[in-house]
PDB file of C-alpha atoms in Angstrom:
ATOM      1  CA  UNK A   1      25.982 102.789   8.390  1.00 66.00           C
ATOM      2  CA  UNK A   2      27.879 101.307  11.341  1.00 64.00           C
ATOM      3  CA  UNK A   3      31.127 102.895  12.488  1.00 78.00           C
ATOM      4  CA  UNK A   4      34.182 100.714  13.108  1.00 78.00           C
ATOM      5  CA  UNK A   5      33.212 100.020  16.724  1.00 81.00           C
ATOM      6  CA  UNK A   6      29.642  99.146  15.741  1.00 82.00           C
ATOM      7  CA  UNK A   7      30.885  96.885  12.945  1.00 86.00           C
ATOM      8  CA  UNK A   8      33.203  95.038  15.304  1.00 86.00           C
ATOM      9  CA  UNK A   9      30.353  94.572  17.777  1.00 89.00           C
ATOM     10  CA  UNK A  10      28.119  93.173  15.015  1.00 90.00           C
ATOM     11  CA  UNK A  11      30.873  90.792  13.911  1.00 91.00           C
ATOM     12  CA  UNK A  12      31.305  89.516  17.483  1.00 92.00           C
ATOM     13  CA  UNK A  13      27.566  89.049  17.778  1.00 93.00           C
ATOM     14  CA  UNK A  14      27.446  87.065  14.515  1.00 91.00           C
ATOM     15  CA  UNK A  15      30.349  84.915  15.705  1.00 92.00           C
ATOM     16  CA  UNK A  16      28.480  84.168  18.933  1.00 94.00           C
ATOM     17  CA  UNK A  17      25.327  83.231  17.020  1.00 92.00           C
ATOM     18  CA  UNK A  18      27.330  80.838  14.841  1.00 89.00           C
ATOM     19  CA  UNK A  19      28.992  79.273  17.888  1.00 93.00           C
ATOM     20  CA  UNK A  20      25.675  78.970  19.736  1.00 93.00           C
ATOM     21  CA  UNK A  21      24.102  77.342  16.689  1.00 88.00           C
ATOM     22  CA  UNK A  22      26.804  74.668  16.709  1.00 88.00           C
ATOM     23  CA  UNK A  23      26.377  73.999  20.434  1.00 92.00           C
ATOM     24  CA  UNK A  24      22.563  73.887  20.262  1.00 88.00           C
ATOM     25  CA  UNK A  25      22.893  71.624  17.241  1.00 83.00           C
ATOM     26  CA  UNK A  26      24.916  69.131  19.264  1.00 86.00           C
ATOM     27  CA  UNK A  27      22.918  69.313  22.513  1.00 87.00           C
ATOM     28  CA  UNK A  28      19.319  69.961  23.579  1.00 85.00           C
ATOM     29  CA  UNK A  29      18.657  73.430  24.965  1.00 87.00           C
ATOM     30  CA  UNK A  30      18.481  72.234  28.578  1.00 90.00           C
ATOM     31  CA  UNK A  31      21.880  70.499  28.372  1.00 93.00           C
ATOM     32  CA  UNK A  32      23.797  73.235  26.548  1.00 94.00           C
ATOM     33  CA  UNK A  33      25.483  75.839  28.741  1.00 96.00           C
ATOM     34  CA  UNK A  34      26.588  79.426  28.249  1.00 97.00           C
ATOM     35  CA  UNK A  35      30.116  78.323  29.256  1.00 97.00           C
ATOM     36  CA  UNK A  36      30.199  75.869  26.334  1.00 96.00           C
ATOM     37  CA  UNK A  37      29.000  78.553  23.941  1.00 96.00           C
ATOM     38  CA  UNK A  38      31.619  81.025  25.177  1.00 96.00           C
ATOM     39  CA  UNK A  39      34.327  78.372  24.765  1.00 96.00           C
ATOM     40  CA  UNK A  40      33.063  77.508  21.268  1.00 96.00           C
ATOM     41  CA  UNK A  41      33.270  81.185  20.302  1.00 95.00           C
ATOM     42  CA  UNK A  42      36.618  81.619  22.118  1.00 94.00           C
ATOM     43  CA  UNK A  43      35.266  84.560  24.067  1.00 93.00           C
ATOM     44  CA  UNK A  44      34.969  85.272  27.785  1.00 94.00           C
ATOM     45  CA  UNK A  45      31.703  84.973  29.677  1.00 95.00           C
ATOM     46  CA  UNK A  46      31.547  88.726  30.192  1.00 94.00           C
ATOM     47  CA  UNK A  47      31.805  89.243  26.431  1.00 92.00           C
ATOM     48  CA  UNK A  48      28.999  86.746  25.872  1.00 95.00           C
ATOM     49  CA  UNK A  49      26.672  88.444  28.368  1.00 95.00           C
ATOM     50  CA  UNK A  50      27.407  91.844  26.821  1.00 94.00           C
ATOM     51  CA  UNK A  51      25.522  90.625  23.755  1.00 94.00           C
ATOM     52  CA  UNK A  52      22.921  88.212  25.163  1.00 95.00           C
ATOM     53  CA  UNK A  53      21.167  88.474  28.521  1.00 94.00           C
ATOM     54  CA  UNK A  54      20.506  84.739  28.914  1.00 94.00           C
ATOM     55  CA  UNK A  55      20.677  81.349  27.249  1.00 94.00           C
ATOM     56  CA  UNK A  56      17.001  81.723  26.364  1.00 91.00           C
ATOM     57  CA  UNK A  57      17.693  85.034  24.633  1.00 92.00           C
ATOM     58  CA  UNK A  58      20.637  83.552  22.742  1.00 93.00           C
ATOM     59  CA  UNK A  59      18.659  80.499  21.605  1.00 90.00           C
ATOM     60  CA  UNK A  60      15.797  82.640  20.351  1.00 89.00           C
ATOM     61  CA  UNK A  61      18.163  84.945  18.478  1.00 91.00           C
ATOM     62  CA  UNK A  62      19.923  81.980  16.820  1.00 90.00           C
ATOM     63  CA  UNK A  63      16.589  80.604  15.634  1.00 87.00           C
ATOM     64  CA  UNK A  64      15.263  83.940  14.412  1.00 87.00           C
ATOM     65  CA  UNK A  65      18.549  84.873  12.708  1.00 85.00           C
ATOM     66  CA  UNK A  66      18.681  81.629  10.723  1.00 84.00           C
ATOM     67  CA  UNK A  67      14.936  81.522   9.988  1.00 86.00           C
ATOM     68  CA  UNK A  68      14.947  85.092   8.675  1.00 88.00           C
ATOM     69  CA  UNK A  69      17.981  84.353   6.505  1.00 86.00           C
ATOM     70  CA  UNK A  70      16.248  81.308   5.021  1.00 84.00           C
ATOM     71  CA  UNK A  71      12.965  83.143   4.519  1.00 88.00           C
ATOM     72  CA  UNK A  72      14.699  85.980   2.660  1.00 90.00           C
ATOM     73  CA  UNK A  73      16.496  83.470   0.420  1.00 89.00           C
ATOM     74  CA  UNK A  74      13.282  81.557  -0.318  1.00 88.00           C
ATOM     75  CA  UNK A  75      11.453  84.753  -1.259  1.00 90.00           C
ATOM     76  CA  UNK A  76      14.338  85.735  -3.536  1.00 91.00           C
ATOM     77  CA  UNK A  77      14.457  82.454  -5.465  1.00 88.00           C
ATOM     78  CA  UNK A  78      10.670  82.349  -5.873  1.00 90.00           C
ATOM     79  CA  UNK A  79      10.411  85.811  -7.431  1.00 91.00           C
ATOM     80  CA  UNK A  80      11.237  84.368 -10.858  1.00 90.00           C
ATOM     81  CA  UNK A  81       8.052  82.932 -12.441  1.00 91.00           C
ATOM     82  CA  UNK A  82       8.396  79.172 -12.963  1.00 94.00           C
ATOM     83  CA  UNK A  83       6.105  76.131 -13.262  1.00 97.00           C
ATOM     84  CA  UNK A  84       5.028  74.945  -9.780  1.00 97.00           C
ATOM     85  CA  UNK A  85       7.299  71.886  -9.614  1.00 97.00           C
ATOM     86  CA  UNK A  86      10.268  74.054 -10.569  1.00 97.00           C
ATOM     87  CA  UNK A  87       9.280  76.491  -7.826  1.00 96.00           C
ATOM     88  CA  UNK A  88       9.124  73.598  -5.374  1.00 97.00           C
ATOM     89  CA  UNK A  89      12.543  72.406  -6.516  1.00 97.00           C
ATOM     90  CA  UNK A  90      13.877  75.956  -6.025  1.00 95.00           C
ATOM     91  CA  UNK A  91      12.447  76.071  -2.506  1.00 93.00           C
ATOM     92  CA  UNK A  92      14.043  72.705  -1.709  1.00 94.00           C
ATOM     93  CA  UNK A  93      17.308  74.062  -3.120  1.00 94.00           C
ATOM     94  CA  UNK A  94      17.081  77.087  -0.828  1.00 91.00           C
ATOM     95  CA  UNK A  95      16.798  74.699   2.140  1.00 89.00           C
ATOM     96  CA  UNK A  96      19.704  72.544   0.995  1.00 90.00           C
ATOM     97  CA  UNK A  97      21.924  75.570   0.337  1.00 90.00           C
ATOM     98  CA  UNK A  98      20.970  77.124   3.674  1.00 85.00           C
ATOM     99  CA  UNK A  99      22.065  74.081   5.658  1.00 82.00           C
ATOM    100  CA  UNK A 100      25.128  73.239   3.546  1.00 81.00           C
ATOM    101  CA  UNK A 101      28.025  72.789   5.931  1.00 73.00           C
ATOM    102  CA  UNK A 102      25.626  73.365   8.846  1.00 74.00           C
ATOM    103  CA  UNK A 103      23.492  70.218   8.836  1.00 68.00           C
ATOM    104  CA  UNK A 104      24.035  69.930  12.578  1.00 71.00           C
ATOM    105  CA  UNK A 105      21.635  72.905  12.902  1.00 75.00           C
ATOM    106  CA  UNK A 106      18.817  71.058  11.153  1.00 79.00           C
ATOM    107  CA  UNK A 107      17.516  69.220  14.283  1.00 79.00           C
ATOM    108  CA  UNK A 108      16.910  72.600  15.984  1.00 80.00           C
ATOM    109  CA  UNK A 109      14.708  73.733  13.126  1.00 80.00           C
ATOM    110  CA  UNK A 110      12.863  70.423  12.916  1.00 81.00           C
ATOM    111  CA  UNK A 111      12.198  70.421  16.668  1.00 81.00           C
ATOM    112  CA  UNK A 112      10.817  73.956  16.708  1.00 82.00           C
ATOM    113  CA  UNK A 113       8.694  73.451  13.609  1.00 83.00           C
ATOM    114  CA  UNK A 114       7.268  70.199  15.039  1.00 83.00           C
ATOM    115  CA  UNK A 115       6.278  72.175  18.133  1.00 82.00           C
ATOM    116  CA  UNK A 116       4.613  74.738  15.875  1.00 84.00           C
ATOM    117  CA  UNK A 117       2.893  72.136  13.659  1.00 86.00           C
ATOM    118  CA  UNK A 118       1.477  70.184  16.591  1.00 86.00           C
ATOM    119  CA  UNK A 119       0.552  73.211  18.686  1.00 83.00           C
ATOM    120  CA  UNK A 120       2.924  72.437  21.561  1.00 80.00           C
ATOM    121  CA  UNK A 121       4.345  75.050  23.875  1.00 72.00           C
ATOM    122  CA  UNK A 122       7.715  76.119  22.595  1.00 68.00           C
ATOM    123  CA  UNK A 123      10.510  78.574  23.199  1.00 64.00           C
ATOM    124  CA  UNK A 124      10.109  80.452  19.961  1.00 63.00           C
ATOM    125  CA  UNK A 125       8.955  84.040  19.781  1.00 71.00           C
ATOM    126  CA  UNK A 126       6.000  85.451  17.809  1.00 79.00           C
ATOM    127  CA  UNK A 127       8.486  86.501  15.095  1.00 81.00           C
ATOM    128  CA  UNK A 128       9.470  82.874  14.519  1.00 82.00           C
ATOM    129  CA  UNK A 129       5.818  81.809  14.352  1.00 85.00           C
ATOM    130  CA  UNK A 130       5.271  84.462  11.691  1.00 87.00           C
ATOM    131  CA  UNK A 131       8.155  83.043   9.651  1.00 88.00           C
ATOM    132  CA  UNK A 132       6.834  79.482   9.937  1.00 88.00           C
ATOM    133  CA  UNK A 133       3.336  80.595   8.970  1.00 91.00           C
ATOM    134  CA  UNK A 134       4.685  82.478   5.936  1.00 91.00           C
ATOM    135  CA  UNK A 135       6.773  79.422   4.996  1.00 91.00           C
ATOM    136  CA  UNK A 136       3.754  77.123   5.126  1.00 93.00           C
ATOM    137  CA  UNK A 137       1.582  79.578   3.191  1.00 94.00           C
ATOM    138  CA  UNK A 138       4.283  79.901   0.523  1.00 94.00           C
ATOM    139  CA  UNK A 139       4.588  76.128   0.204  1.00 95.00           C
ATOM    140  CA  UNK A 140       0.804  75.636   0.248  1.00 97.00           C
ATOM    141  CA  UNK A 141       0.438  78.036  -2.686  1.00 96.00           C
ATOM    142  CA  UNK A 142       3.068  76.180  -4.721  1.00 97.00           C
ATOM    143  CA  UNK A 143       1.466  72.807  -3.997  1.00 97.00           C
ATOM    144  CA  UNK A 144      -1.999  74.128  -4.887  1.00 97.00           C
ATOM    145  CA  UNK A 145      -0.710  75.280  -8.275  1.00 97.00           C
ATOM    146  CA  UNK A 146       1.005  71.904  -8.792  1.00 97.00           C
ATOM    147  CA  UNK A 147      -2.287  70.107  -8.139  1.00 97.00           C
ATOM    148  CA  UNK A 148      -4.121  72.439 -10.527  1.00 97.00           C
ATOM    149  CA  UNK A 149      -1.447  71.816 -13.179  1.00 97.00           C
ATOM    150  CA  UNK A 150      -1.968  68.065 -12.831  1.00 97.00           C
ATOM    151  CA  UNK A 151       1.525  67.445 -11.431  1.00 97.00           C
ATOM    152  CA  UNK A 152       0.422  66.211  -8.000  1.00 97.00           C
ATOM    153  CA  UNK A 153      -2.516  64.225  -6.706  1.00 97.00           C
ATOM    154  CA  UNK A 154      -5.324  66.254  -5.175  1.00 97.00           C
ATOM    155  CA  UNK A 155      -4.490  65.280  -1.614  1.00 96.00           C
ATOM    156  CA  UNK A 156      -5.139  67.127   1.629  1.00 97.00           C
ATOM    157  CA  UNK A 157      -2.992  70.308   1.506  1.00 96.00           C
ATOM    158  CA  UNK A 158      -1.674  69.890   5.056  1.00 95.00           C
ATOM    159  CA  UNK A 159      -0.684  66.321   4.243  1.00 96.00           C
ATOM    160  CA  UNK A 160       1.220  67.481   1.163  1.00 97.00           C
ATOM    161  CA  UNK A 161       2.998  70.178   3.169  1.00 96.00           C
ATOM    162  CA  UNK A 162       4.157  67.675   5.778  1.00 95.00           C
ATOM    163  CA  UNK A 163       5.154  65.224   3.044  1.00 96.00           C
ATOM    164  CA  UNK A 164       7.357  67.876   1.444  1.00 96.00           C
ATOM    165  CA  UNK A 165       9.087  68.642   4.719  1.00 93.00           C
ATOM    166  CA  UNK A 166       9.460  64.921   5.400  1.00 94.00           C
ATOM    167  CA  UNK A 167      11.147  63.928   2.136  1.00 96.00           C
ATOM    168  CA  UNK A 168      13.475  66.925   2.218  1.00 94.00           C
ATOM    169  CA  UNK A 169      14.485  66.369   5.832  1.00 92.00           C
ATOM    170  CA  UNK A 170      15.041  62.656   5.127  1.00 93.00           C
ATOM    171  CA  UNK A 171      17.290  63.549   2.210  1.00 93.00           C
ATOM    172  CA  UNK A 172      19.244  66.090   4.266  1.00 89.00           C
ATOM    173  CA  UNK A 173      19.540  63.534   7.066  1.00 88.00           C
ATOM    174  CA  UNK A 174      21.009  61.014   4.625  1.00 89.00           C
ATOM    175  CA  UNK A 175      23.618  63.579   3.592  1.00 83.00           C
ATOM    176  CA  UNK A 176      24.534  64.119   7.228  1.00 80.00           C
ATOM    177  CA  UNK A 177      24.751  60.404   8.054  1.00 81.00           C
ATOM    178  CA  UNK A 178      27.113  59.590   5.183  1.00 81.00           C
ATOM    179  CA  UNK A 179      29.686  61.942   6.666  1.00 75.00           C
ATOM    180  CA  UNK A 180      30.573  63.205   3.195  1.00 77.00           C
ATOM    181  CA  UNK A 181      29.982  66.635   1.698  1.00 77.00           C
ATOM    182  CA  UNK A 182      27.201  66.138  -0.843  1.00 86.00           C
ATOM    183  CA  UNK A 183      26.232  68.572  -3.558  1.00 90.00           C
ATOM    184  CA  UNK A 184      22.964  70.202  -2.411  1.00 91.00           C
ATOM    185  CA  UNK A 185      21.479  69.612  -5.874  1.00 94.00           C
ATOM    186  CA  UNK A 186      21.794  65.829  -5.411  1.00 94.00           C
ATOM    187  CA  UNK A 187      19.978  66.097  -2.081  1.00 93.00           C
ATOM    188  CA  UNK A 188      17.196  68.114  -3.743  1.00 96.00           C
ATOM    189  CA  UNK A 189      16.764  65.691  -6.646  1.00 96.00           C
ATOM    190  CA  UNK A 190      16.499  62.741  -4.254  1.00 96.00           C
ATOM    191  CA  UNK A 191      13.803  64.542  -2.265  1.00 96.00           C
ATOM    192  CA  UNK A 192      11.880  65.532  -5.403  1.00 97.00           C
ATOM    193  CA  UNK A 193      12.023  61.959  -6.734  1.00 96.00           C
ATOM    194  CA  UNK A 194      10.623  60.587  -3.468  1.00 96.00           C
ATOM    195  CA  UNK A 195       7.860  63.197  -3.392  1.00 96.00           C
ATOM    196  CA  UNK A 196       6.771  62.556  -6.979  1.00 96.00           C
ATOM    197  CA  UNK A 197       6.833  58.774  -6.585  1.00 94.00           C
ATOM    198  CA  UNK A 198       4.535  59.113  -3.589  1.00 93.00           C
ATOM    199  CA  UNK A 199       2.272  62.027  -4.501  1.00 91.00           C
ATOM    200  CA  UNK A 200       2.827  62.536  -8.221  1.00 91.00           C
ATOM    201  CA  UNK A 201      -0.007  61.927 -10.654  1.00 90.00           C
ATOM    202  CA  UNK A 202       0.060  58.352 -11.931  1.00 78.00           C
ATOM    203  CA  UNK A 203       0.548  58.015 -15.715  1.00 70.00           C
TER     204      UNK A 203
END
């Protein structure tokens, strides 16, 4: 257990990660500066460098922190046995809940996962690759069971995975563009409807 000093240090670190996430959400990595992040967090530069050695280090820690939080949530919601489409809906819900109030962070995650999917060089660490690989394997298993249950067409698994990410990201993007706070459940239902109209088994 952390003592008071350790707890305060952890709280400052979390505040810096939140502030950095907002800055990196607004600007590409190369345009964002440590000065902007320090100003966003209302902390001095010395305080920022006490926690993170460089902008690269800070960016990686933001990505890993958020990806691990999402991965833990996804694993939690999928522990309850459900039919495959309900599991998929639950996974979509975990995404929507994770980004609620933080949709500006979504482009960071999309960019890094596109780099991973297409095999480009990226800034992410091996830990982040592990999370993405586990995420894809989790989703692939759900989609395989949905195909076996006759809920989805027997399409190429990688195509179905990308289709899932695509409809969900499009739905989240719509929420962001309206400028209004939307219930995450509405975002999920829109994404599920689009997926099933495109890849669902025809009656």
